Structure formats: C-alpha cells, structure tokens
mmCIF file of C-alpha atoms in Angstrom:
data_model
loop_
_atom_site.group_PDB
_atom_site.id
_atom_site.type_symbol
_atom_site.label_atom_id
_atom_site.label_comp_id
_atom_site.label_asym_id
_atom_site.label_seq_id
_atom_site.Cartn_x
_atom_site.Cartn_y
_atom_site.Cartn_z
ATOM 1 C CA MET F 23 210.478 112.101 81.728
ATOM 2 C CA SER F 24 208.183 114.360 79.755
ATOM 3 C CA ALA F 25 209.304 116.486 76.832
ATOM 4 C CA SER F 26 208.652 119.630 78.847
ATOM 5 C CA SER F 27 210.894 118.350 81.655
ATOM 6 C CA ALA F 28 213.670 117.686 79.159
ATOM 7 C CA ASP F 29 213.345 121.213 77.787
ATOM 8 C CA THR F 30 213.476 122.935 81.190
ATOM 9 C CA LEU F 31 216.165 120.751 82.779
ATOM 10 C CA ARG F 32 219.032 120.994 80.354
ATOM 11 C CA ARG F 33 221.512 121.489 83.203
ATOM 12 C CA VAL F 34 221.285 119.634 86.522
ATOM 13 C CA VAL F 35 223.821 120.349 89.246
ATOM 14 C CA ILE F 36 224.394 117.881 92.092
ATOM 15 C CA VAL F 37 226.393 119.293 94.984
ATOM 16 C CA GLY F 38 227.904 116.382 96.868
ATOM 17 C CA ALA F 39 229.852 113.510 95.274
ATOM 18 C CA SER F 40 228.342 111.120 97.790
ATOM 19 C CA ALA F 41 226.260 107.946 97.690
ATOM 20 C CA ALA F 42 223.188 110.177 97.454
ATOM 21 C CA GLY F 43 224.713 112.367 94.763
ATOM 22 C CA LEU F 44 225.863 109.417 92.681
ATOM 23 C CA THR F 45 222.543 107.572 92.777
ATOM 24 C CA ALA F 46 220.806 110.827 91.861
ATOM 25 C CA ALA F 47 223.020 111.140 88.793
ATOM 26 C CA GLU F 48 222.413 107.523 87.787
ATOM 27 C CA THR F 49 218.661 107.902 88.237
ATOM 28 C CA LEU F 50 218.610 111.005 86.062
ATOM 29 C CA ARG F 51 220.310 109.107 83.237
ATOM 30 C CA ARG F 52 218.134 106.012 83.635
ATOM 31 C CA SER F 53 215.073 108.245 83.556
ATOM 32 C CA GLY F 54 216.068 109.700 80.213
ATOM 33 C CA HIS F 55 217.821 112.960 81.108
ATOM 34 C CA THR F 56 220.283 113.686 78.309
ATOM 35 C CA GLY F 57 221.440 117.136 79.375
ATOM 36 C CA THR F 58 224.443 118.157 81.437
ATOM 37 C CA ILE F 59 224.870 116.695 84.925
ATOM 38 C CA THR F 60 227.528 118.459 86.988
ATOM 39 C CA LEU F 61 228.698 116.527 90.053
ATOM 40 C CA ILE F 62 230.571 118.640 92.607
ATOM 41 C CA GLY F 63 232.563 117.025 95.436
ATOM 42 C CA ASP F 64 234.864 118.437 98.094
ATOM 43 C CA GLU F 65 237.199 115.427 98.036
ATOM 44 C CA PRO F 66 239.547 114.773 95.094
ATOM 45 C CA ALA F 67 238.271 111.204 94.686
ATOM 46 C CA ALA F 68 235.214 109.848 92.928
ATOM 47 C CA PRO F 69 232.311 108.794 95.196
ATOM 48 C CA TYR F 70 233.248 106.020 97.638
ATOM 49 C CA ASP F 71 231.557 104.028 100.373
ATOM 50 C CA ARG F 72 231.818 105.345 103.937
ATOM 51 C CA PRO F 73 230.444 102.628 106.273
ATOM 52 C CA PRO F 74 233.559 100.440 105.789
ATOM 53 C CA LEU F 75 235.759 103.256 107.098
ATOM 54 C CA SER F 76 234.961 102.371 110.723
ATOM 55 C CA LYS F 77 235.036 98.641 110.049
ATOM 56 C CA GLU F 78 236.930 96.977 107.168
ATOM 57 C CA ILE F 79 239.315 99.866 106.447
ATOM 58 C CA LEU F 80 240.095 100.467 110.107
ATOM 59 C CA ASN F 81 240.788 96.804 110.839
ATOM 60 C CA GLY F 82 242.793 96.270 107.649
ATOM 61 C CA ALA F 83 240.447 93.733 106.042
ATOM 62 C CA TRP F 84 239.992 96.049 103.050
ATOM 63 C CA GLY F 85 242.320 98.290 101.150
ATOM 64 C CA PRO F 86 241.207 101.680 99.799
ATOM 65 C CA ASP F 87 240.826 100.147 96.333
ATOM 66 C CA ARG F 88 237.611 98.409 97.462
ATOM 67 C CA LEU F 89 235.826 101.632 98.455
ATOM 68 C CA PRO F 90 234.798 103.231 95.117
ATOM 69 C CA LEU F 91 231.053 102.937 94.586
ATOM 70 C CA ARG F 92 231.419 102.489 90.820
ATOM 71 C CA THR F 93 234.159 101.578 88.370
ATOM 72 C CA GLU F 94 235.741 104.227 86.178
ATOM 73 C CA ALA F 95 233.931 102.723 83.208
ATOM 74 C CA ASP F 96 230.572 102.985 84.972
ATOM 75 C CA LEU F 97 231.215 106.631 85.828
ATOM 76 C CA ASP F 98 232.408 107.420 82.299
ATOM 77 C CA ALA F 99 229.200 105.925 80.917
ATOM 78 C CA LEU F 100 227.168 108.500 82.854
ATOM 79 C CA GLY F 101 228.821 111.346 80.955
ATOM 80 C CA LEU F 102 229.163 113.558 84.024
ATOM 81 C CA ASP F 103 230.787 116.977 84.270
ATOM 82 C CA THR F 104 232.757 116.235 87.447
ATOM 83 C CA ARG F 105 234.213 118.935 89.687
ATOM 84 C CA TYR F 106 236.086 116.984 92.355
ATOM 85 C CA GLY F 107 238.175 118.660 95.043
ATOM 86 C CA ARG F 108 235.979 121.768 95.153
ATOM 87 C CA THR F 109 233.349 122.964 97.563
ATOM 88 C CA ALA F 110 230.219 124.993 97.012
ATOM 89 C CA ALA F 111 230.605 128.483 98.490
ATOM 90 C CA SER F 112 227.133 129.956 97.909
ATOM 91 C CA LEU F 113 223.875 129.599 96.032
ATOM 92 C CA ASP F 114 222.141 132.290 94.007
ATOM 93 C CA ARG F 115 218.605 131.034 93.407
ATOM 94 C CA VAL F 116 217.607 134.083 91.350
ATOM 95 C CA ALA F 117 220.477 133.663 88.894
ATOM 96 C CA ARG F 118 220.322 129.853 89.329
ATOM 97 C CA THR F 119 224.044 129.495 89.886
ATOM 98 C CA VAL F 120 226.269 127.708 92.391
ATOM 99 C CA LEU F 121 229.484 129.547 93.257
ATOM 100 C CA LEU F 122 232.426 127.213 93.882
ATOM 101 C CA SER F 123 235.409 127.722 96.156
ATOM 102 C CA ASP F 124 237.656 128.352 93.145
ATOM 103 C CA GLY F 125 235.455 131.253 92.013
ATOM 104 C CA THR F 126 233.714 129.308 89.245
ATOM 105 C CA GLU F 127 229.980 129.843 88.769
ATOM 106 C CA VAL F 128 228.027 126.762 87.704
ATOM 107 C CA PRO F 129 224.565 127.444 86.223
ATOM 108 C CA TYR F 130 221.687 125.047 86.773
ATOM 109 C CA ASP F 131 218.090 124.431 85.782
ATOM 110 C CA GLY F 132 217.638 121.854 88.535
ATOM 111 C CA LEU F 133 219.685 121.451 91.727
ATOM 112 C CA ILE F 134 220.142 118.495 94.105
ATOM 113 C CA VAL F 135 221.843 119.247 97.417
ATOM 114 C CA ALA F 136 223.680 116.181 98.759
ATOM 115 C CA THR F 137 226.480 117.828 100.738
ATOM 116 C CA GLY F 138 226.294 115.450 103.707
ATOM 117 C CA VAL F 139 227.646 116.220 107.132
ATOM 118 C CA ARG F 140 230.929 116.836 108.897
ATOM 119 C CA PRO F 141 232.055 115.693 112.360
ATOM 120 C CA ARG F 142 231.488 117.816 115.424
ATOM 121 C CA ARG F 143 234.723 118.649 117.230
ATOM 122 C CA LEU F 144 235.891 119.426 120.735
ATOM 123 C CA PRO F 145 237.995 122.433 121.747
ATOM 124 C CA GLY F 146 241.638 122.026 122.663
ATOM 125 C CA ALA F 147 244.395 119.967 121.091
ATOM 126 C CA PRO F 148 243.990 118.304 117.675
ATOM 127 C CA ALA F 149 242.088 115.014 117.668
ATOM 128 C CA HIS F 150 241.020 112.414 115.146
ATOM 129 C CA THR F 151 237.588 112.306 113.561
ATOM 130 C CA LEU F 152 236.258 109.604 111.235
ATOM 131 C CA ARG F 153 234.471 110.758 108.110
ATOM 132 C CA THR F 154 236.849 110.416 105.156
ATOM 133 C CA LEU F 155 239.247 107.782 103.864
ATOM 134 C CA ASP F 156 242.177 109.949 104.970
ATOM 135 C CA ASP F 157 240.647 110.078 108.456
ATOM 136 C CA ALA F 158 240.368 106.287 108.608
ATOM 137 C CA LEU F 159 243.906 105.670 107.378
ATOM 138 C CA ALA F 160 245.344 108.189 109.832
ATOM 139 C CA LEU F 161 243.518 106.571 112.757
ATOM 140 C CA LYS F 162 244.412 103.052 111.604
ATOM 141 C CA GLY F 163 248.094 103.925 111.896
ATOM 142 C CA ARG F 164 247.608 104.741 115.576
ATOM 143 C CA LEU F 165 246.053 101.418 116.607
ATOM 144 C CA GLY F 166 247.534 98.164 117.816
ATOM 145 C CA PRO F 167 249.322 96.559 120.797
ATOM 146 C CA GLY F 168 251.038 99.029 123.075
ATOM 147 C CA ARG F 169 248.792 101.884 121.921
ATOM 148 C CA SER F 170 245.961 103.580 123.787
ATOM 149 C CA LEU F 171 242.857 105.263 122.394
ATOM 150 C CA ALA F 172 240.201 107.444 124.000
ATOM 151 C CA VAL F 173 236.925 107.454 122.056
ATOM 152 C CA VAL F 174 234.614 110.320 122.947
ATOM 153 C CA GLY F 175 231.042 109.282 122.158
ATOM 154 C CA ALA F 176 229.547 105.774 122.221
ATOM 155 C CA GLY F 177 227.175 106.170 119.282
ATOM 156 C CA PHE F 178 227.400 103.721 116.419
ATOM 157 C CA LEU F 179 230.510 105.301 114.888
ATOM 158 C CA GLY F 180 232.400 105.569 118.175
ATOM 159 C CA ALA F 181 231.344 102.092 119.275
ATOM 160 C CA GLU F 182 232.423 100.503 115.984
ATOM 161 C CA ALA F 183 235.808 102.211 116.114
ATOM 162 C CA ALA F 184 236.266 101.203 119.758
ATOM 163 C CA ALA F 185 235.432 97.581 118.911
ATOM 164 C CA VAL F 186 237.924 97.476 116.029
ATOM 165 C CA ALA F 187 240.638 99.129 118.121
ATOM 166 C CA ALA F 188 240.124 96.686 120.999
ATOM 167 C CA ASP F 189 240.261 93.711 118.622
ATOM 168 C CA LEU F 190 243.578 95.059 117.299
ATOM 169 C CA GLY F 191 245.039 95.030 120.817
ATOM 170 C CA THR F 192 244.657 98.734 121.567
ATOM 171 C CA ARG F 193 243.896 99.801 125.129
ATOM 172 C CA VAL F 194 240.560 101.593 124.672
ATOM 173 C CA THR F 195 238.666 104.017 126.885
ATOM 174 C CA LEU F 196 235.126 104.737 125.649
ATOM 175 C CA LEU F 197 233.523 107.865 127.123
ATOM 176 C CA GLU F 198 229.790 108.544 126.972
ATOM 177 C CA PRO F 199 227.741 111.257 128.760
ATOM 178 C CA ALA F 200 224.542 109.157 128.802
ATOM 179 C CA SER F 201 223.902 106.375 131.296
ATOM 180 C CA VAL F 202 224.255 103.691 128.595
ATOM 181 C CA PRO F 203 225.289 103.826 124.944
ATOM 182 C CA LEU F 204 222.536 104.818 122.502
ATOM 183 C CA ALA F 205 219.821 104.898 125.164
ATOM 184 C CA HIS F 206 218.019 107.729 123.323
ATOM 185 C CA ALA F 207 217.764 105.668 120.144
ATOM 186 C CA ILE F 208 217.489 101.990 121.044
ATOM 187 C CA GLY F 209 216.447 102.003 124.713
ATOM 188 C CA GLU F 210 218.314 101.487 127.963
ATOM 189 C CA ASP F 211 217.988 97.691 128.169
ATOM 190 C CA ILE F 212 219.491 97.145 124.729
ATOM 191 C CA GLY F 213 222.034 99.879 125.407
ATOM 192 C CA ARG F 214 223.203 97.863 128.417
ATOM 193 C CA VAL F 215 223.682 94.835 126.165
ATOM 194 C CA LEU F 216 226.048 96.847 123.972
ATOM 195 C CA ALA F 217 227.785 98.266 127.034
ATOM 196 C CA GLN F 218 228.448 94.796 128.426
ATOM 197 C CA ALA F 219 229.917 93.674 125.098
ATOM 198 C CA HIS F 220 232.506 96.454 125.324
ATOM 199 C CA LEU F 221 233.340 95.547 128.913
ATOM 200 C CA ASP F 222 233.702 91.870 127.991
ATOM 201 C CA HIS F 223 236.257 92.826 125.341
ATOM 202 C CA GLY F 224 238.398 94.824 127.738
ATOM 203 C CA VAL F 225 237.185 98.310 126.865
ATOM 204 C CA ALA F 226 237.145 100.765 129.777
ATOM 205 C CA LEU F 227 233.609 102.094 129.282
ATOM 206 C CA ARG F 228 232.851 105.216 131.316
ATOM 207 C CA THR F 229 229.228 106.329 131.069
ATOM 208 C CA GLY F 230 227.711 109.431 132.632
ATOM 209 C CA THR F 231 230.999 111.114 131.775
ATOM 210 C CA GLY F 232 231.274 114.341 129.815
ATOM 211 C CA VAL F 233 234.393 115.602 128.056
ATOM 212 C CA THR F 234 235.191 119.308 127.948
ATOM 213 C CA GLU F 235 238.327 119.417 125.802
ATOM 214 C CA VAL F 236 241.136 117.501 124.176
ATOM 215 C CA VAL F 237 244.484 117.948 125.917
ATOM 216 C CA SER F 238 247.994 116.717 125.290
ATOM 217 C CA GLY F 239 247.953 113.043 126.198
ATOM 218 C CA GLY F 240 244.190 112.566 126.492
ATOM 219 C CA VAL F 241 240.933 114.357 127.233
ATOM 220 C CA ARG F 242 239.750 116.490 130.126
ATOM 221 C CA LEU F 243 236.556 115.280 131.758
ATOM 222 C CA ASP F 244 233.803 117.449 133.178
ATOM 223 C CA ASP F 245 235.037 116.729 136.717
ATOM 224 C CA GLY F 246 238.424 118.247 135.816
ATOM 225 C CA SER F 247 240.341 114.958 135.670
ATOM 226 C CA VAL F 248 242.156 113.696 132.573
ATOM 227 C CA ALA F 249 241.576 110.380 130.832
ATOM 228 C CA GLU F 250 244.959 109.565 129.374
ATOM 229 C CA ALA F 251 245.455 108.182 125.884
ATOM 230 C CA ASP F 252 248.024 108.317 123.081
ATOM 231 C CA THR F 253 245.274 109.034 120.553
ATOM 232 C CA VAL F 254 241.838 110.639 120.787
ATOM 233 C CA LEU F 255 238.902 109.966 118.473
ATOM 234 C CA VAL F 256 236.008 112.423 118.731
ATOM 235 C CA ALA F 257 232.702 110.815 117.670
ATOM 236 C CA ILE F 258 230.096 113.143 119.164
ATOM 237 C CA GLY F 259 227.825 113.503 116.159
ATOM 238 C CA SER F 260 227.824 115.666 113.082
ATOM 239 C CA ARG F 261 226.767 118.978 111.581
ATOM 240 C CA PRO F 262 224.966 119.189 108.225
ATOM 241 C CA ASN F 263 226.963 121.001 105.572
ATOM 242 C CA THR F 264 224.509 123.824 104.923
ATOM 243 C CA GLU F 265 226.572 126.972 105.592
ATOM 244 C CA TRP F 266 226.990 127.591 101.868
ATOM 245 C CA LEU F 267 223.187 127.872 101.623
ATOM 246 C CA THR F 268 222.965 130.740 104.132
ATOM 247 C CA GLY F 269 221.270 133.712 102.505
ATOM 248 C CA SER F 270 219.800 131.594 99.706
ATOM 249 C CA GLY F 271 216.267 131.797 101.073
ATOM 250 C CA LEU F 272 216.131 128.051 101.694
ATOM 251 C CA THR F 273 214.965 126.880 105.123
ATOM 252 C CA LEU F 274 217.814 125.512 107.261
ATOM 253 C CA ASP F 275 217.119 123.747 110.545
ATOM 254 C CA ASP F 276 219.622 121.019 111.439
ATOM 255 C CA GLY F 277 219.796 120.285 107.743
ATOM 256 C CA LEU F 278 218.144 121.458 104.544
ATOM 257 C CA VAL F 279 214.410 121.388 105.222
ATOM 258 C CA CYS F 280 212.455 119.568 102.514
ATOM 259 C CA ASP F 281 208.867 118.420 102.018
ATOM 260 C CA GLU F 282 207.664 114.859 101.503
ATOM 261 C CA PHE F 283 208.910 114.996 97.912
ATOM 262 C CA CYS F 284 212.445 115.985 99.038
ATOM 263 C CA ALA F 285 211.856 119.463 97.589
ATOM 264 C CA ALA F 286 213.372 122.443 99.407
ATOM 265 C CA ALA F 287 212.118 124.971 96.835
ATOM 266 C CA PRO F 288 210.998 124.882 93.183
ATOM 267 C CA GLY F 289 213.790 123.160 91.267
ATOM 268 C CA VAL F 290 215.855 122.491 94.431
ATOM 269 C CA TYR F 291 215.890 119.079 96.119
ATOM 270 C CA GLY F 292 217.784 117.558 99.030
ATOM 271 C CA ALA F 293 219.127 114.034 99.499
ATOM 272 C CA GLY F 294 221.187 112.081 101.992
ATOM 273 C CA ASP F 295 222.567 113.053 105.384
ATOM 274 C CA VAL F 296 222.054 116.787 104.819
ATOM 275 C CA ALA F 297 218.320 116.566 104.067
ATOM 276 C CA ARG F 298 215.641 116.972 106.743
ATOM 277 C CA TRP F 299 212.401 115.938 105.122
ATOM 278 C CA HIS F 300 208.847 115.115 106.136
ATOM 279 C CA ASN F 301 208.400 111.340 106.075
ATOM 280 C CA PRO F 302 204.647 110.799 105.644
ATOM 281 C CA LEU F 303 204.890 107.156 106.746
ATOM 282 C CA PHE F 304 205.789 108.271 110.277
ATOM 283 C CA GLY F 305 204.173 111.699 110.118
ATOM 284 C CA THR F 306 207.300 113.485 111.252
ATOM 285 C CA SER F 307 210.351 115.372 110.037
ATOM 286 C CA MET F 308 213.561 113.360 110.098
ATOM 287 C CA ARG F 309 217.169 113.504 108.991
ATOM 288 C CA VAL F 310 218.737 110.068 108.591
ATOM 289 C CA GLU F 311 222.501 109.504 108.502
ATOM 290 C CA HIS F 312 222.604 105.986 107.128
ATOM 291 C CA ARG F 313 223.963 104.651 103.870
ATOM 292 C CA THR F 314 220.788 102.956 102.622
ATOM 293 C CA ASN F 315 218.700 106.076 103.110
ATOM 294 C CA ALA F 316 221.251 108.198 101.244
ATOM 295 C CA ALA F 317 221.061 106.013 98.141
ATOM 296 C CA GLU F 318 217.268 105.728 98.217
ATOM 297 C CA GLN F 319 216.768 109.444 98.773
ATOM 298 C CA GLY F 320 219.151 110.314 95.953
ATOM 299 C CA MET F 321 216.963 108.294 93.606
ATOM 300 C CA ALA F 322 213.760 109.831 94.966
ATOM 301 C CA ALA F 323 215.088 113.389 94.658
ATOM 302 C CA ALA F 324 216.146 112.809 91.042
ATOM 303 C CA ARG F 325 212.796 111.305 90.049
ATOM 304 C CA ASN F 326 210.870 114.132 91.671
ATOM 305 C CA LEU F 327 213.100 116.748 90.096
ATOM 306 C CA LEU F 328 212.026 115.222 86.775
ATOM 307 C CA GLY F 329 208.375 115.536 87.758
ATOM 308 C CA ALA F 330 207.427 112.210 89.375
ATOM 309 C CA ARG F 331 205.870 113.842 92.478
ATOM 310 C CA GLN F 332 206.133 110.659 94.565
ATOM 311 C CA PRO F 333 206.394 111.070 98.350
ATOM 312 C CA PHE F 334 209.584 109.682 99.850
ATOM 313 C CA ALA F 335 208.245 107.491 102.653
ATOM 314 C CA PRO F 336 210.836 104.825 103.452
ATOM 315 C CA VAL F 337 211.244 102.586 106.460
ATOM 316 C CA PRO F 338 214.773 103.688 107.488
ATOM 317 C CA TYR F 339 217.318 100.870 107.810
ATOM 318 C CA PHE F 340 220.661 100.769 109.560
ATOM 319 C CA TRP F 341 223.175 98.154 110.540
ATOM 320 C CA SER F 342 226.261 98.012 112.725
ATOM 321 C CA ASP F 343 229.052 95.495 113.312
ATOM 322 C CA GLN F 344 230.539 95.429 116.808
ATOM 323 C CA TYR F 345 232.773 92.511 117.828
ATOM 324 C CA ASP F 346 230.822 89.362 116.880
ATOM 325 C CA MET F 347 227.490 91.184 116.952
ATOM 326 C CA LYS F 348 225.570 92.002 113.782
ATOM 327 C CA ILE F 349 222.983 94.671 114.593
ATOM 328 C CA ARG F 350 220.133 95.382 112.160
ATOM 329 C CA ALA F 351 217.230 97.764 112.599
ATOM 330 C CA TYR F 352 214.292 99.073 110.607
ATOM 331 C CA GLY F 353 212.004 101.981 111.395
ATOM 332 C CA TYR F 354 212.159 105.192 113.380
ATOM 333 C CA LEU F 355 213.282 104.220 116.865
ATOM 334 C CA ARG F 356 213.859 107.663 118.375
ATOM 335 C CA GLY F 357 211.205 108.900 120.758
ATOM 336 C CA HIS F 358 209.673 105.458 121.185
ATOM 337 C CA ASP F 359 207.272 104.792 124.066
ATOM 338 C CA GLU F 360 208.002 101.108 124.538
ATOM 339 C CA VAL F 361 210.512 98.470 123.493
ATOM 340 C CA ARG F 362 209.793 94.780 123.895
ATOM 341 C CA VAL F 363 211.880 91.670 123.257
ATOM 342 C CA VAL F 364 209.681 89.215 121.347
ATOM 343 C CA GLU F 365 212.247 86.578 120.420
ATOM 344 C CA GLY F 366 215.514 85.400 121.946
ATOM 345 C CA SER F 367 217.333 86.711 124.973
ATOM 346 C CA LEU F 368 219.165 89.909 125.878
ATOM 347 C CA THR F 369 221.527 87.870 128.057
ATOM 348 C CA ASP F 370 222.560 85.719 125.109
ATOM 349 C CA ARG F 371 222.923 88.783 122.854
ATOM 350 C CA LYS F 372 220.681 87.030 120.384
ATOM 351 C CA PHE F 373 217.255 88.611 120.212
ATOM 352 C CA LEU F 374 214.642 90.564 118.285
ATOM 353 C CA ALA F 375 213.038 93.632 119.866
ATOM 354 C CA VAL F 376 210.154 95.750 118.600
ATOM 355 C CA TYR F 377 209.325 99.385 119.287
ATOM 356 C CA ARG F 378 206.037 101.168 119.902
ATOM 357 C CA THR F 379 205.422 104.868 119.338
ATOM 358 C CA GLY F 380 201.904 105.890 120.259
ATOM 359 C CA GLU F 381 199.645 103.067 119.116
ATOM 360 C CA ARG F 382 201.685 101.895 116.149
ATOM 361 C CA LEU F 383 204.625 99.626 115.497
ATOM 362 C CA SER F 384 207.500 102.012 114.748
ATOM 363 C CA GLY F 385 210.666 99.923 114.732
ATOM 364 C CA VAL F 386 212.415 96.582 115.042
ATOM 365 C CA LEU F 387 215.993 95.755 116.033
ATOM 366 C CA ALA F 388 217.765 92.409 115.957
ATOM 367 C CA ILE F 389 221.145 91.228 117.186
ATOM 368 C CA GLY F 390 222.475 87.836 116.169
ATOM 369 C CA MET F 391 219.277 86.875 114.356
ATOM 370 C CA PRO F 392 218.911 85.777 110.708
ATOM 371 C CA PRO F 393 217.773 88.519 108.321
ATOM 372 C CA LYS F 394 214.546 86.644 107.536
ATOM 373 C CA SER F 395 213.401 87.036 111.155
ATOM 374 C CA ILE F 396 213.218 90.803 110.849
ATOM 375 C CA ARG F 397 211.541 91.104 107.432
ATOM 376 C CA PRO F 398 207.919 90.473 108.480
ATOM 377 C CA TRP F 399 208.264 93.252 111.045
ATOM 378 C CA GLN F 400 209.721 95.575 108.411
ATOM 379 C CA ARG F 401 206.700 94.926 106.182
ATOM 380 C CA SER F 402 204.343 95.651 109.074
ATOM 381 C CA ILE F 403 206.097 98.954 109.786
ATOM 382 C CA ALA F 404 205.819 99.907 106.108
ATOM 383 C CA ALA F 405 202.101 99.114 106.242
ATOM 384 C CA GLY F 406 201.597 101.365 109.288
ATOM 385 C CA ALA F 407 200.481 98.409 111.398
ATOM 386 C CA PRO F 408 198.985 99.087 114.829
ATOM 387 C CA TRP F 409 201.016 97.803 117.776
ATOM 388 C CA GLY F 410 198.514 95.275 119.036
ATOM 389 C CA GLY F 411 197.767 93.911 115.597
ATOM 390 C CA ALA F 412 201.449 93.449 114.767
ATOM 391 C CA LEU F 413 202.126 91.632 118.028
ATOM 392 C CA SER F 414 199.089 89.412 117.567
ATOM 393 C CA ALA F 415 200.084 88.469 114.023
ATOM 394 C CA LEU F 416 203.833 88.121 114.408
ATOM 395 C CA ALA F 417 204.469 87.412 118.097
ATOM 396 C CA PRO F 418 201.245 86.102 119.652
ATOM 397 C CA SER F 419 202.927 84.979 122.901
ATOM 398 C CA ALA F 420 204.295 88.491 123.427
ATOM 399 C CA GLU F 421 200.886 90.012 122.678
ATOM 400 C CA ALA F 422 199.266 87.787 125.268
ATOM 401 C CA THR F 423 201.430 89.282 128.028
ATOM 402 C CA ALA F 424 200.842 92.890 126.948
#
C-alpha cells in the first residue's frame, strides 16, 4: 500500500460480516492498512461458515461451535470496530456515510459492500428457509423418522437438504418446476443422474411441478392440488441484499454492479454473493453464490481498494455433497452449448464431464472422481483453452469422436 493510499483510507467500512467481508478485513491488515476497519453484520454472531448449514449442521455431525470462520483471538488481532446485530439502512456517497438501522452514521473513506443475499419466499403460511444458523437449527428439529418434509426447489441447497432429511428417515417430497434438477446449470443428462439418486433414496421427486403457495399442512401446486407435509422448506433461490443502496447512485441489477476490478464507484467495491461483476476470463457479467468465490472476491476487493488495480478473473468453483456423491465443478457452466462425458459413466455415477460455450472450454464437473482428475481441466479453463485443443490434450479419445 502506498503512502497516499494510507493517507486517504483512514477509515474503511465493510458492510457484511460474511466470508467475503472477513477476508476483505484480513487482506486490508495484511496489506498494511493501519486505520479503522468497521465490520457491520446483521447477525449478532461473528462471521461463520454457511455451506455446512445444509450438510453437517443439518445432519448433526457438527455442532454450532465448529462454524466460526476465525477464533476470537484471530479476530481480536485484526483490531476491528465490529457492529454486529445491525443492518445498513442507507448509503450517502456525498457525505461518505453509512446509516445503520439503529440510527448511527458510520463515516468511511473506502467502502466494501458484502451484504450477501436472502432467501426468496412463497406467499401463504410460514415456511422454513435455510440461510442462517438459526434457520438450520430450526429445520433440524423437524427432521427424523415419522416426520415429513416438502422441499420446494431442487437446486443445490434444496437437494442437499432433501438428501440429509431422507438419510435421517424423514419422508421427503422434492418439488421442482424444471424437467430435471439443475438442468439450466449442469445439463439435462447430469440432472437426470441427480434425480435418480433422490429416487433411489426414497425421495418423492416431482419435476415439472410448480408451487403457488404454502398452506397449512403442505404446499399448493400449480394444478390446485396440495402436496402434504409436516414441514416445508422453500429453496427457490435468493435476492441480493441491495435495497439499502437504493438512491445511492450505484447501479443495481440483480446485485451490485461492479467492473472487472470489483469497483462499483470510486472508493466503493463489492464482494461475495451480492456483487455482479464483469469477469474478463469469460467475457461476461456474473454473480456467484459460492463460498470459495466469496473469500477470493473479498481479498480482490480489498487489494483494489488499496490501489492494486488487478482484474478479478477467477475460475468459479463449487462443490456439493448429496448422499454418497461428492460433486465438484469449475468454470461457468450456465448457458453452455455442449456437455460431454470424457471419463467414467453416468450410470455408475462416477464420471467427469466437460462443457463447451462457443468455441472454448468453459467448465468441468466431476462426481465420484478424485480431485486430481479435475485439476488439468481447471488449468485449461483458466488459460482460456479452445474446446478442440483441450479435448485433444486431455481427452484424446473423446476428441476423436467429436
């Protein structure tokens, strides 16, 4: 960090005590920032990990004590001005202040927005969502033998929760409006593999089925019938937490719109689930709701706030655990033109598939394969490898049949 940066950034405010917000704070300190760092979070707890909520917390393998991202000593060493249990109400970019829900105004010289997302909901009776520790603990208490659960939405979150519930002996109905789970993201053939796994574990999977509202004792479907269940989990996606930025002059479009440096405006940066930024590696705008991206983008936003001016061009990574399946993927799979299995078998649920968008390799997904099998493909995606060249180098037999 230059001397001029130190002089102009005496006060940095990070809105969002999330994985992105925490790594931003750590990066600021590691980069030499000695001024005030205010970390604002809407939950009363220090930053904690969210992916285990739909896995280890829900199935009881972990207790809440394993969720904190850092120890108290680690957080104390950062010297943060923490404002937990408060939300940001508005932003005044002229005065350079963030107004909190308790009426406090927090001044800043540099601002990082890491406010994340919140679950979408359905009209009607109250239903469970799964975003916070309290959400996970409340849902966990409703699972087990003799209980029934309707999960609305077969995306990764809904599918993971359905898998855990079924393994705990819950009678599960999984409802999805698409023809197969995650067809828009991973392709229909692989979506059918995931669908069959649910069926094999006793889940009543109903695809091509929309839900209009939550009712007492279940959910009402778009044909007017009711799918009965003791408990309902709504997992139909999320909304970026950007309402507090309305009127600030920042561009909002399904997230806080940022450039390739994660900058939304001079002195204002976005990171994590809330940020929609231009990824120059793929030449497109994207908003990624995965844990790895949140941490990496928090670091990138902090460095660029301090003047690094380095484009944030990652190969997105996500993983999912469903039953005995470990799913790993790299790249930008949405909007792909082709998906091809180059190793293993869909029938065996042990395979590696690659994705083409235009004329380039854009993604790779593996189920039941060792991590080392996917890494060469990840490196090729990061290098912007053309489709044919990647197949020829890494899967010559598959290239020969192209």
